[in-house]
Coordinates of C-alpha atoms in Angstrom, one line a residue:
M206 CA 9.4 -80.8 -55.1
Q207 CA 9.3 -77.7 -56.6
E208 CA 11.9 -78.7 -59.2
E209 CA 9.3 -81.8 -59.9
N210 CA 7.4 -79.3 -61.0
D211 CA 9.3 -76.8 -62.4
L212 CA 10.7 -80.2 -64.6
K213 CA 6.8 -81.1 -65.8
Q214 CA 5.9 -77.2 -67.1
K215 CA 9.4 -77.7 -69.0
V216 CA 8.0 -81.1 -70.6
Q217 CA 4.6 -79.6 -71.0
R218 CA 6.5 -76.7 -73.7
L219 CA 7.7 -79.1 -75.1
M220 CA 4.7 -81.2 -75.8
A221 CA 3.0 -78.6 -77.2
E222 CA 6.1 -77.4 -79.4
K223 CA 6.3 -80.5 -80.6
A224 CA 2.2 -80.7 -81.7
E225 CA 2.7 -76.9 -83.1
L226 CA 5.4 -78.0 -85.2
E227 CA 3.5 -80.9 -86.2
K228 CA 1.0 -78.9 -87.1
C229 CA 2.6 -76.4 -89.1
K230 CA 3.6 -79.3 -91.4
K231 CA 1.5 -80.7 -92.0
R232 CA -0.2 -76.9 -92.4
L233 CA 2.3 -77.0 -94.8
R234 CA 1.5 -80.0 -97.0
F235 CA -1.9 -79.2 -97.1
I236 CA -1.4 -76.0 -98.7
E237 CA 1.0 -77.6 -101.0
S238 CA -1.4 -80.3 -101.8
V239 CA -3.9 -77.6 -102.5
A240 CA -2.5 -75.8 -105.4
Q241 CA 1.4 -75.2 -107.1
E242 CA 0.5 -71.6 -107.5
A243 CA 0.7 -69.2 -105.0
L244 CA -1.2 -70.2 -102.3
L245 CA -2.8 -67.7 -99.5
L246 CA -5.0 -68.9 -96.0
F247 CA -6.8 -66.4 -94.6
N248 CA -8.2 -66.9 -90.8
L249 CA -12.5 -65.2 -91.0
E250 CA -11.3 -62.2 -89.9
H251 CA -8.9 -61.9 -92.7
E252 CA -5.4 -62.4 -91.4
C253 CA -2.9 -64.5 -93.1
I254 CA -2.3 -67.9 -91.2
D255 CA 0.2 -69.3 -93.7
V256 CA 0.8 -69.3 -97.8
N257 CA 3.6 -71.2 -100.1
G258 CA 6.6 -70.5 -101.6
R259 CA 5.1 -69.2 -104.7
T260 CA 3.6 -66.4 -102.7
L261 CA 7.1 -64.6 -101.1
E262 CA 8.4 -64.6 -105.0
L263 CA 5.6 -62.9 -106.2
F264 CA 4.7 -60.3 -103.2
G265 CA 8.4 -60.2 -102.9
C266 CA 8.3 -60.7 -99.2
S267 CA 9.3 -63.0 -96.2
R268 CA 6.9 -65.2 -94.8
S269 CA 7.1 -63.7 -91.0
E270 CA 5.8 -60.2 -93.4
A271 CA 3.3 -62.3 -94.6
L272 CA 2.2 -63.9 -91.6
E273 CA 1.6 -60.7 -89.6
S274 CA -0.6 -58.8 -93.1
S275 CA -3.9 -59.3 -93.1
A276 CA -6.1 -59.7 -97.0
R277 CA -6.0 -55.5 -97.7
D278 CA -2.0 -55.6 -97.2
F279 CA -2.6 -57.7 -101.0
F280 CA -4.3 -55.6 -103.1
D281 CA -4.8 -51.9 -104.8
L282 CA -6.2 -49.9 -101.9
E283 CA -8.9 -49.7 -105.2
F284 CA -10.0 -53.3 -105.3
A285 CA -9.5 -54.1 -101.6
G286 CA -12.8 -53.4 -100.9
D287 CA -15.0 -55.5 -103.6
A288 CA -12.2 -58.4 -103.3
L289 CA -12.9 -58.8 -99.4
N290 CA -16.6 -59.1 -100.5
R291 CA -16.0 -61.4 -102.8
M292 CA -13.7 -64.1 -100.4
C293 CA -17.0 -63.9 -97.7
G294 CA -19.2 -66.0 -99.6
K295 CA -18.8 -70.0 -99.6
S296 CA -19.2 -70.3 -103.2
V297 CA -15.8 -70.8 -105.1
V298 CA -15.7 -67.3 -106.9
A299 CA -13.1 -66.2 -109.4
F300 CA -11.7 -63.0 -110.5
D301 CA -9.3 -59.9 -111.8
A302 CA -7.9 -57.6 -109.3
L303 CA -4.8 -55.5 -109.3
M304 CA -2.3 -56.6 -106.9
R305 CA 0.6 -55.3 -104.6
R306 CA 3.3 -56.8 -103.8
R307 CA 5.3 -55.3 -101.0
D308 CA 7.5 -52.9 -102.7
G309 CA 4.7 -51.1 -103.5
V310 CA 4.6 -52.3 -107.5
L311 CA 1.3 -53.0 -108.9
F312 CA 0.3 -56.1 -110.6
W313 CA -2.4 -57.7 -112.4
A314 CA -4.1 -61.3 -110.8
T315 CA -6.3 -63.5 -111.3
L316 CA -7.7 -65.1 -108.0
C317 CA -9.6 -68.3 -106.6
S318 CA -11.2 -68.0 -103.5
R319 CA -13.1 -71.0 -101.4
R320 CA -14.0 -71.9 -98.7
L321 CA -12.8 -74.4 -96.9
E322 CA -12.2 -76.6 -93.5
Y323 CA -9.6 -76.8 -92.1
E324 CA -8.2 -79.0 -88.4
G325 CA -12.0 -77.6 -87.0
Q326 CA -11.9 -74.0 -88.2
D327 CA -13.3 -72.0 -91.4
V328 CA -10.5 -70.4 -93.9
R329 CA -10.1 -69.2 -97.3
V330 CA -7.7 -70.2 -99.3
L331 CA -7.1 -67.9 -101.9
T332 CA -4.8 -68.4 -105.3
C333 CA -2.7 -66.2 -107.2
R334 CA -1.2 -66.2 -110.5
D335 CA 0.2 -62.7 -112.6
I336 CA -1.9 -62.0 -115.7
T337 CA 0.3 -58.4 -115.8
L338 CA 1.2 -58.9 -119.4
Q339 CA -2.4 -60.5 -120.6
K340 CA -4.0 -57.6 -119.5
E341 CA -1.0 -55.1 -121.1
L342 CA -1.7 -57.1 -124.1
Q343 CA -4.9 -56.9 -124.4
N344 CA -5.3 -53.1 -123.6
Q345 CA -3.2 -52.8 -126.0
T346 CA -5.3 -54.9 -128.4
L347 CA -8.3 -53.2 -128.3
I348 CA -6.6 -49.5 -128.4
L349 CA -5.1 -51.2 -132.0
N350 CA -9.0 -52.4 -132.3
A351 CA -10.4 -48.9 -132.0
E352 CA -7.7 -46.7 -133.9
Y353 CA -8.4 -49.7 -137.0
E354 CA -11.5 -49.3 -136.6
A355 CA -11.8 -46.0 -137.1
I356 CA -9.5 -45.9 -139.6
L357 CA -11.1 -47.9 -141.4
Q358 CA -14.9 -45.7 -141.5
N359 CA -12.9 -42.2 -142.3
S360 CA -11.1 -43.8 -144.8
Q361 CA -11.5 -41.3 -147.5
V362 CA -10.5 -44.8 -150.1
G363 CA -12.4 -47.9 -150.5
I364 CA -11.0 -50.8 -148.6
L365 CA -12.1 -54.7 -148.6
F366 CA -10.9 -57.2 -147.4
L367 CA -11.4 -60.6 -150.0
S368 CA -11.1 -64.2 -148.2
T369 CA -8.8 -66.7 -150.5
E370 CA -12.2 -67.7 -152.4
Q371 CA -12.4 -64.2 -153.4
K372 CA -15.2 -63.1 -151.4
V373 CA -16.3 -60.4 -149.5
Q374 CA -15.6 -60.2 -146.0
R375 CA -15.8 -56.6 -145.2
V376 CA -15.8 -53.5 -146.5
N377 CA -16.0 -49.3 -145.7
R378 CA -18.9 -47.2 -146.6
K379 CA -16.4 -45.3 -148.4
L380 CA -16.3 -48.5 -150.9
V381 CA -19.7 -48.8 -150.9
D382 CA -20.5 -45.1 -151.9
I383 CA -17.9 -44.9 -154.6
F384 CA -19.8 -48.6 -156.4
G385 CA -23.1 -47.0 -155.7
Y386 CA -24.6 -49.9 -153.5
T387 CA -26.4 -49.4 -150.2
T388 CA -25.5 -51.7 -147.4
E389 CA -22.7 -53.2 -146.8
E390 CA -24.5 -56.9 -146.7
E391 CA -25.4 -56.3 -150.8
L392 CA -21.4 -57.0 -151.2
I393 CA -20.2 -59.4 -148.0
G394 CA -20.0 -62.7 -149.0
K395 CA -20.3 -61.8 -152.3
S396 CA -17.6 -63.1 -154.7
A397 CA -15.4 -60.3 -156.0
E398 CA -16.6 -61.1 -159.7
I399 CA -19.3 -59.0 -158.4
L400 CA -17.1 -55.4 -159.0
H401 CA -15.8 -56.7 -162.8
L402 CA -17.1 -55.5 -166.0
G403 CA -17.5 -59.4 -167.2
W404 CA -16.4 -63.1 -165.9
Q405 CA -13.6 -62.3 -168.7
E406 CA -12.4 -59.4 -166.9
Y407 CA -12.3 -60.7 -163.5
A408 CA -10.9 -63.6 -164.8
D409 CA -7.8 -61.6 -166.4
F410 CA -7.7 -59.4 -163.5
N411 CA -6.5 -62.4 -161.1
A412 CA -4.1 -63.8 -163.8
A413 CA -2.4 -60.3 -164.6
H414 CA -2.1 -59.8 -160.5
S415 CA -2.5 -63.3 -158.5
A416 CA 1.7 -64.4 -159.1
D417 CA 2.6 -60.2 -157.9
L418 CA 0.0 -61.9 -154.7
Y419 CA 1.6 -64.8 -154.3
A420 CA 4.8 -63.2 -154.3
G421 CA 3.7 -61.6 -151.3
L422 CA 4.3 -57.9 -153.9
P423 CA 1.6 -54.6 -153.3
I424 CA -0.3 -54.1 -156.6
K425 CA -1.2 -50.7 -158.3
V426 CA -2.7 -50.9 -160.9
E427 CA -5.7 -48.3 -162.6
Y428 CA -8.6 -50.7 -164.0
R429 CA -12.2 -50.4 -164.6
L430 CA -14.4 -51.7 -163.0
R431 CA -18.1 -52.7 -162.5
H432 CA -20.9 -50.1 -160.9
K433 CA -24.0 -51.2 -159.7
S434 CA -25.5 -49.6 -162.4
G435 CA -23.8 -51.9 -164.5
R436 CA -21.9 -48.6 -166.0
A437 CA -18.1 -48.9 -166.3
I438 CA -15.2 -46.2 -164.2
W439 CA -11.9 -46.5 -163.7
M440 CA -10.3 -46.7 -159.9
S441 CA -7.0 -46.8 -158.6
V442 CA -6.0 -49.7 -157.0
N443 CA -4.4 -51.2 -154.7
G444 CA -3.9 -54.6 -153.4
Q445 CA -1.3 -56.1 -150.7
V446 CA -1.8 -59.6 -148.6
I447 CA -2.3 -59.3 -144.9
D448 CA 0.3 -62.1 -144.5
K449 CA 3.5 -59.9 -144.4
H450 CA 5.9 -63.7 -144.6
R451 CA 7.8 -64.5 -148.0
P452 CA 6.0 -66.3 -149.6
P453 CA 2.9 -65.0 -147.6
N454 CA 0.2 -67.0 -146.1
L455 CA -3.5 -66.5 -148.6
E456 CA -5.4 -67.8 -146.6
Q457 CA -5.1 -64.9 -144.3
G458 CA -6.7 -62.5 -146.9
V459 CA -5.9 -59.6 -149.3
V460 CA -6.9 -56.2 -148.7
W461 CA -7.3 -53.6 -151.8
I462 CA -7.7 -50.5 -150.9
F463 CA -10.0 -48.2 -154.5
E464 CA -10.0 -44.3 -155.7
D465 CA -12.8 -43.8 -157.8
I466 CA -10.4 -41.4 -161.2
D467 CA -13.5 -42.1 -163.9
E468 CA -13.5 -37.9 -163.7
R469 CA -9.5 -37.8 -164.5
K470 CA -9.3 -41.2 -166.8
Q471 CA -11.9 -39.9 -169.1
T472 CA -10.3 -36.7 -169.6
E473 CA -7.2 -38.7 -170.2
E474 CA -8.7 -41.1 -172.7
K475 CA -9.8 -37.9 -174.5
L476 CA -6.2 -36.8 -174.8
S477 CA -4.7 -40.0 -175.3
Q478 CA -7.1 -40.2 -178.3
A479 CA -6.2 -36.5 -180.0
Y480 CA -2.2 -38.3 -178.6
S481 CA -2.2 -40.7 -180.8
E482 CA -2.8 -39.1 -183.8
L483 CA 0.6 -36.9 -182.9
E484 CA 4.1 -37.7 -183.4
I485 CA 6.0 -38.3 -180.3
I486 CA 8.1 -35.1 -179.7
F487 CA 10.3 -35.7 -176.8
N488 CA 12.7 -32.7 -177.2
N489 CA 9.6 -30.2 -176.8
A490 CA 8.2 -32.0 -173.3
M491 CA 8.4 -30.6 -169.6
L492 CA 8.9 -34.2 -168.1
G493 CA 11.0 -36.5 -169.0
I494 CA 11.0 -39.4 -171.3
M495 CA 12.0 -42.4 -172.1
L496 CA 10.7 -45.4 -175.0
V497 CA 11.5 -48.3 -174.0
G498 CA 11.8 -51.2 -176.8
K499 CA 12.4 -54.9 -176.3
G500 CA 14.2 -56.3 -173.8
R501 CA 13.5 -53.2 -171.6
I502 CA 16.6 -51.5 -173.7
I503 CA 16.1 -47.8 -173.8
R504 CA 15.7 -46.5 -177.4
R505 CA 15.8 -42.9 -176.9
V506 CA 15.3 -40.1 -174.4
N507 CA 14.7 -36.4 -174.4
Q508 CA 17.4 -34.0 -173.0
V509 CA 14.9 -33.6 -170.1
F510 CA 15.2 -36.9 -168.9
A511 CA 18.5 -36.5 -169.6
N512 CA 19.8 -33.5 -167.5
M513 CA 17.4 -35.5 -164.6
F514 CA 19.4 -38.0 -164.4
G515 CA 22.6 -36.6 -164.6
Y516 CA 23.6 -37.2 -168.5
D517 CA 25.2 -34.4 -170.1
S518 CA 23.1 -36.0 -173.7
P519 CA 20.2 -38.2 -174.2
E520 CA 22.2 -40.3 -176.5
E521 CA 25.2 -41.3 -173.4
L522 CA 21.6 -43.4 -172.3
H523 CA 20.6 -44.6 -175.9
G524 CA 21.3 -48.5 -176.5
K525 CA 21.6 -49.2 -172.5
S526 CA 19.7 -51.6 -170.4
T527 CA 17.1 -49.5 -167.9
A528 CA 19.0 -51.2 -165.4
I529 CA 21.2 -48.0 -165.4
V530 CA 18.5 -45.6 -163.4
Y531 CA 18.0 -48.0 -160.8
L532 CA 19.6 -48.8 -157.1
S533 CA 20.2 -52.1 -157.9
P534 CA 20.1 -55.0 -160.2
E535 CA 17.3 -56.7 -158.3
Q536 CA 15.5 -53.8 -157.8
H537 CA 16.1 -53.7 -161.8
E538 CA 14.7 -57.7 -162.1
E539 CA 11.6 -56.1 -159.3
C540 CA 9.6 -53.6 -161.5
G541 CA 10.1 -55.9 -164.8
M542 CA 8.1 -58.3 -162.5
R543 CA 6.0 -56.0 -161.3
F544 CA 5.3 -54.0 -164.2
F545 CA 5.4 -56.1 -167.4
R546 CA 1.4 -57.4 -166.8
A547 CA 0.4 -54.9 -165.6
L548 CA 1.6 -52.9 -169.2
M549 CA 0.2 -55.9 -170.8
T550 CA -3.8 -55.6 -169.4
S551 CA -3.8 -51.6 -168.2
T552 CA -3.9 -48.0 -170.8
V553 CA -1.9 -46.6 -168.3
L554 CA 0.9 -47.3 -165.3
T555 CA 1.8 -44.5 -162.9
T556 CA 3.1 -44.9 -160.1
D557 CA 6.1 -43.0 -157.5
Y558 CA 9.9 -44.9 -157.9
K559 CA 13.4 -44.2 -156.5
L560 CA 15.7 -44.1 -158.7
K561 CA 19.3 -42.8 -158.5
R562 CA 21.1 -40.4 -161.7
K563 CA 24.8 -40.8 -162.9
D564 CA 26.2 -39.9 -159.8
G565 CA 24.9 -42.5 -158.2
S566 CA 22.2 -40.1 -155.5
T567 CA 19.4 -41.0 -155.4
F568 CA 15.6 -39.2 -156.3
W569 CA 12.1 -39.7 -156.3
V570 CA 10.0 -40.3 -159.5
A571 CA 6.7 -40.1 -160.5
A572 CA 7.0 -42.2 -163.0
T573 CA 3.5 -43.1 -165.6
G574 CA 4.2 -46.0 -168.5
K575 CA 2.1 -47.2 -172.0
A576 CA 2.3 -49.4 -174.1
I577 CA 2.5 -48.3 -177.6
D578 CA 0.9 -50.9 -179.0
T579 CA -2.7 -49.9 -178.1
Q580 CA -3.6 -54.0 -177.7
I581 CA -5.2 -55.8 -174.6
P582 CA -3.2 -57.7 -174.1
A583 CA -0.6 -55.3 -175.6
D584 CA 2.5 -56.3 -177.1
L585 CA 5.4 -54.4 -175.4
D586 CA 8.4 -55.4 -178.2
Q587 CA 6.8 -52.9 -180.1
G588 CA 7.8 -50.3 -177.2
V589 CA 6.5 -48.9 -173.7
I590 CA 6.5 -45.0 -173.7
W591 CA 8.0 -43.5 -169.8
S592 CA 7.4 -40.0 -168.6
V593 CA 8.9 -39.5 -165.4
M594 CA 8.7 -36.1 -163.4
D595 CA 11.5 -35.2 -160.3
I596 CA 8.6 -35.1 -157.3
T597 CA 11.6 -35.4 -154.2
K598 CA 11.0 -31.8 -153.3
R599 CA 7.4 -33.2 -152.4
K600 CA 7.9 -35.9 -151.1
D601 CA 10.0 -34.1 -148.4
A602 CA 7.5 -31.7 -148.4
E603 CA 4.5 -34.5 -147.5
I604 CA 6.2 -35.3 -144.6
R605 CA 7.5 -31.9 -143.3
L606 CA 4.0 -31.2 -143.5
L607 CA 2.7 -33.7 -141.8
E608 CA 5.0 -33.3 -138.9
L609 CA 4.5 -29.1 -138.5
S610 CA 0.4 -30.5 -138.7
R611 CA 0.3 -32.0 -135.2
C612 CA 3.7 -31.0 -133.3
D613 CA 4.8 -27.3 -132.6
S614 CA 7.6 -25.7 -134.0
L615 CA 9.7 -25.0 -131.7
T616 CA 9.3 -27.8 -128.7
A617 CA 7.9 -30.6 -130.8
I618 CA 5.6 -31.6 -128.6
F619 CA 2.4 -31.9 -129.8
N620 CA 0.8 -28.2 -130.7
R621 CA -2.6 -27.4 -129.7
R622 CA -4.7 -28.9 -132.5
Y623 CA -3.6 -32.1 -131.6
F624 CA -3.1 -32.5 -128.6
Y625 CA -7.6 -31.6 -128.2
E626 CA -7.3 -34.7 -131.4
V627 CA -5.6 -37.5 -129.7
A628 CA -7.0 -36.6 -126.1
A629 CA -10.2 -36.7 -127.1
L630 CA -9.7 -40.2 -128.7
E631 CA -8.2 -41.3 -125.8
L632 CA -11.1 -40.4 -123.6
D633 CA -13.8 -41.8 -126.3
I634 CA -11.5 -45.4 -125.3
H635 CA -11.3 -44.7 -121.3
R636 CA -14.7 -44.1 -120.9
R637 CA -15.9 -47.2 -123.0
Y638 CA -13.6 -49.0 -120.6
G639 CA -14.5 -47.4 -116.9
R640 CA -10.4 -46.1 -117.2
S641 CA -9.5 -42.6 -115.6
I642 CA -8.1 -39.3 -117.4
S643 CA -6.4 -36.6 -115.0
L644 CA -5.8 -33.6 -117.6
V645 CA -3.0 -31.1 -115.7
L646 CA -2.5 -27.6 -117.2
L647 CA 0.6 -25.8 -116.9
D648 CA 1.5 -22.0 -116.5
I649 CA 5.7 -21.0 -116.5
D650 CA 5.2 -18.2 -113.9
H651 CA 6.2 -14.2 -114.4
F652 CA 6.7 -15.7 -118.5
K653 CA 6.7 -12.5 -120.2
D654 CA 9.4 -11.0 -117.8
I655 CA 11.8 -13.4 -119.3
N656 CA 10.6 -12.5 -122.9
D657 CA 11.9 -8.5 -121.6
T658 CA 14.3 -9.0 -119.8
Y659 CA 16.5 -11.4 -121.6
G660 CA 14.9 -11.1 -124.7
H661 CA 12.8 -13.2 -126.9
A662 CA 15.8 -16.2 -128.1
V663 CA 16.4 -16.6 -124.7
G664 CA 12.5 -17.5 -124.1
D665 CA 12.6 -19.8 -126.6
K666 CA 15.3 -22.0 -125.2
T667 CA 13.4 -21.8 -121.8
L668 CA 10.3 -22.9 -123.6
I669 CA 12.6 -26.1 -124.4
F670 CA 14.1 -26.5 -121.8
F671 CA 10.6 -26.7 -119.4
A672 CA 9.6 -29.4 -122.1
R673 CA 12.1 -31.7 -122.1
M674 CA 12.1 -31.6 -118.5
V675 CA 8.4 -32.4 -117.7
Q676 CA 9.0 -35.2 -121.3
A677 CA 11.6 -36.8 -118.5
V678 CA 8.9 -36.7 -115.8
I679 CA 6.0 -38.0 -117.5
R680 CA 5.3 -41.5 -119.3
S681 CA 6.2 -42.0 -123.1
T682 CA 1.7 -43.0 -123.3
D683 CA 1.1 -39.8 -121.2
I684 CA -0.1 -37.2 -124.4
F685 CA 2.0 -33.5 -123.9
G686 CA 1.2 -31.2 -125.6
R687 CA 1.9 -27.2 -125.6
L688 CA -2.0 -25.2 -126.1
G689 CA 0.2 -21.8 -127.1
G690 CA 2.7 -19.6 -125.2
E691 CA 4.2 -20.3 -122.3
E692 CA 1.3 -22.8 -121.5
F693 CA 1.3 -26.8 -121.8
A694 CA -0.8 -29.3 -121.1
I695 CA -0.9 -33.4 -120.0
C696 CA -3.3 -35.6 -119.9
L697 CA -2.6 -38.5 -118.2
L698 CA -4.2 -42.0 -119.2
E699 CA -4.9 -44.2 -116.2
V700 CA -4.6 -41.9 -113.2
E701 CA -6.9 -41.2 -111.0
L702 CA -6.6 -37.1 -109.0
E703 CA -4.1 -38.1 -105.6
Q704 CA -1.8 -39.4 -107.9
A705 CA -2.1 -37.0 -110.8
V706 CA -0.9 -34.2 -108.1
T707 CA 1.9 -36.2 -107.2
I708 CA 3.3 -36.7 -110.8
T709 CA 3.1 -33.0 -111.4
E710 CA 5.0 -32.2 -107.5
K711 CA 7.3 -33.8 -109.3
I712 CA 7.6 -31.8 -112.1
R713 CA 8.7 -29.3 -110.0
T714 CA 10.7 -31.5 -107.9
K715 CA 12.4 -31.9 -110.6
L716 CA 12.4 -28.5 -112.3
G717 CA 13.8 -26.8 -108.8
N718 CA 17.2 -29.6 -108.4
T719 CA 18.5 -28.8 -112.3
L720 CA 17.1 -25.5 -112.6
P721 CA 20.4 -23.4 -114.7
S722 CA 21.5 -20.7 -114.8
I723 CA 21.2 -17.8 -117.1
D724 CA 24.9 -18.5 -117.4
A725 CA 23.4 -21.1 -118.9
G726 CA 21.3 -18.8 -121.4
I727 CA 18.3 -19.9 -119.4
P728 CA 17.1 -18.2 -116.4
R729 CA 15.4 -19.8 -113.2
I730 CA 12.1 -20.7 -113.4
T731 CA 8.9 -22.1 -111.3
F732 CA 5.3 -22.6 -112.7
S733 CA 2.2 -23.0 -111.9
A734 CA -0.1 -26.3 -111.9
G735 CA -4.3 -27.0 -112.5
V736 CA -5.3 -30.5 -111.8
A737 CA -8.2 -32.2 -112.5
T738 CA -10.1 -36.0 -113.6
M739 CA -12.2 -36.3 -115.9
E740 CA -15.8 -36.6 -114.7
A741 CA -18.5 -38.2 -116.4
E742 CA -19.5 -37.0 -119.5
E743 CA -17.5 -34.0 -119.3
D744 CA -15.7 -33.5 -122.7
I745 CA -11.7 -32.6 -122.5
E746 CA -12.6 -28.7 -123.3
A747 CA -14.7 -28.6 -120.2
A748 CA -12.0 -30.0 -118.1
L749 CA -9.1 -28.0 -119.1
N750 CA -11.5 -25.5 -118.3
R751 CA -11.9 -26.6 -114.6
A752 CA -7.5 -27.2 -114.6
D753 CA -7.1 -23.6 -115.9
K754 CA -9.0 -22.3 -113.0
L755 CA -7.5 -23.9 -110.7
M756 CA -4.4 -22.8 -112.1
Y757 CA -5.0 -19.0 -112.1
T758 CA -5.7 -19.8 -108.0
A759 CA -2.4 -20.9 -108.0
K760 CA -1.0 -17.8 -109.4
D761 CA -3.2 -15.6 -107.7
K762 CA -2.2 -17.8 -104.3
G763 CA 1.8 -16.8 -104.6
R764 CA 2.8 -19.2 -107.8
D765 CA 4.8 -22.3 -108.1
R766 CA 2.3 -24.2 -106.8
I767 CA 0.4 -26.7 -107.3
E768 CA -4.0 -26.9 -107.1
F769 CA -6.6 -29.6 -107.6

């Protein structure tokens, strides 16, 4: 009798297991039929009751790990509460949230939650699609747009965007002021002819430069244009098609940059009138001078020009093609095409260009060209006078000055002024979109003792070592600068206080693990740090002051520690 009962129980268990298997198969078919993307099933208590294969791939977990999880486990902590609230409703809800893989890696996803009845019980079905790349592109676009707008409106030159129909699409405030208008709306939608002295001048300008634009070449000329009052004003005009392909797609428009040079040009015209009455005296000039005749053959140069290009006498260049001073035949041909029309229609053409000396070495010159024929269009066969000045040192200095204005000369990271400038810009962007920023102030402990004991040369090496070590820990997108002496600051973008403290601790740990010895030229060091997260309506200065107070608290408590 007992054996019969045991057999019945065994049969019942097998039947139950078979029923459960069929139930699982049916559930799987149900899941696969609902969605082809990552899909998760939850009961009303937010417990995961099933997932599809795409979910396991997306979240990097096994099926058993998924079924042991609650809905909260799939979200970043910051988004979990809001996501669960959204999932409680009966209607279909779509939203974006930050998700968490099994290994802790976070990613953005678009989610759709719906409530369905399945096998007599209410379940919540959640579909999930990874949009991390899309989010990154959106963020980059927002930053680029903000930078573009800041550059456009704060530029010290007038900027104009023209459509293919030669209609004004966009102007900045500087251009409005240069041409004497009151508002941008006075120009938007108007033909570019409004800026020219008349229809014929407008047509001549287009005829002279449209070929270069169609070839994708930049335009740089000086031209007389029309002020709103009707008077003629001289402008330095630079034009470039927006599309960088060759040939370019002109439907994307053209950007023009205008610089008011009217006062300078009036002075130049007065000088030119006096100059035209005098014989050109080559040898007494302080600039290199070259007279180019028909076929771009050098007629004459002065001794200054010969010396500048490494020749013993001007006669070595007489009768030669101007190609002798260009870097290549292609560059020579390109310049001829660029400058031919401009020299015919402009009084003076000014450009910076890289040329070569007799020995093949290259250098930068500022070149000014003028047709001898004063008619417009000028007969260039009568000759063109070029004056050139070696500006290689100036070009090198411009690059060096730009670096010095931004970087600390010792550590090569941002200096105090540029750190504040970039951090303030990032603060405006992040505050606009509700994103967090944390600031870390670091001060090397007992740095004065290092200078006093080992000398300032070792102190400098220590600062350089410390800056490189911090850069190895933080992200390339974070802002890192030296505020002065042994004091450094880090601006951590989209980082809350807890994570900022963790990053600072990583720096402290790395410093402890990689410290050199004085035998290597650098003594062992520690630092004290204060960490603060930006508060609403707070500026960079105020937040750094809070971090500074926390840093001094760390020093008061014994140094080599982090306060937050």
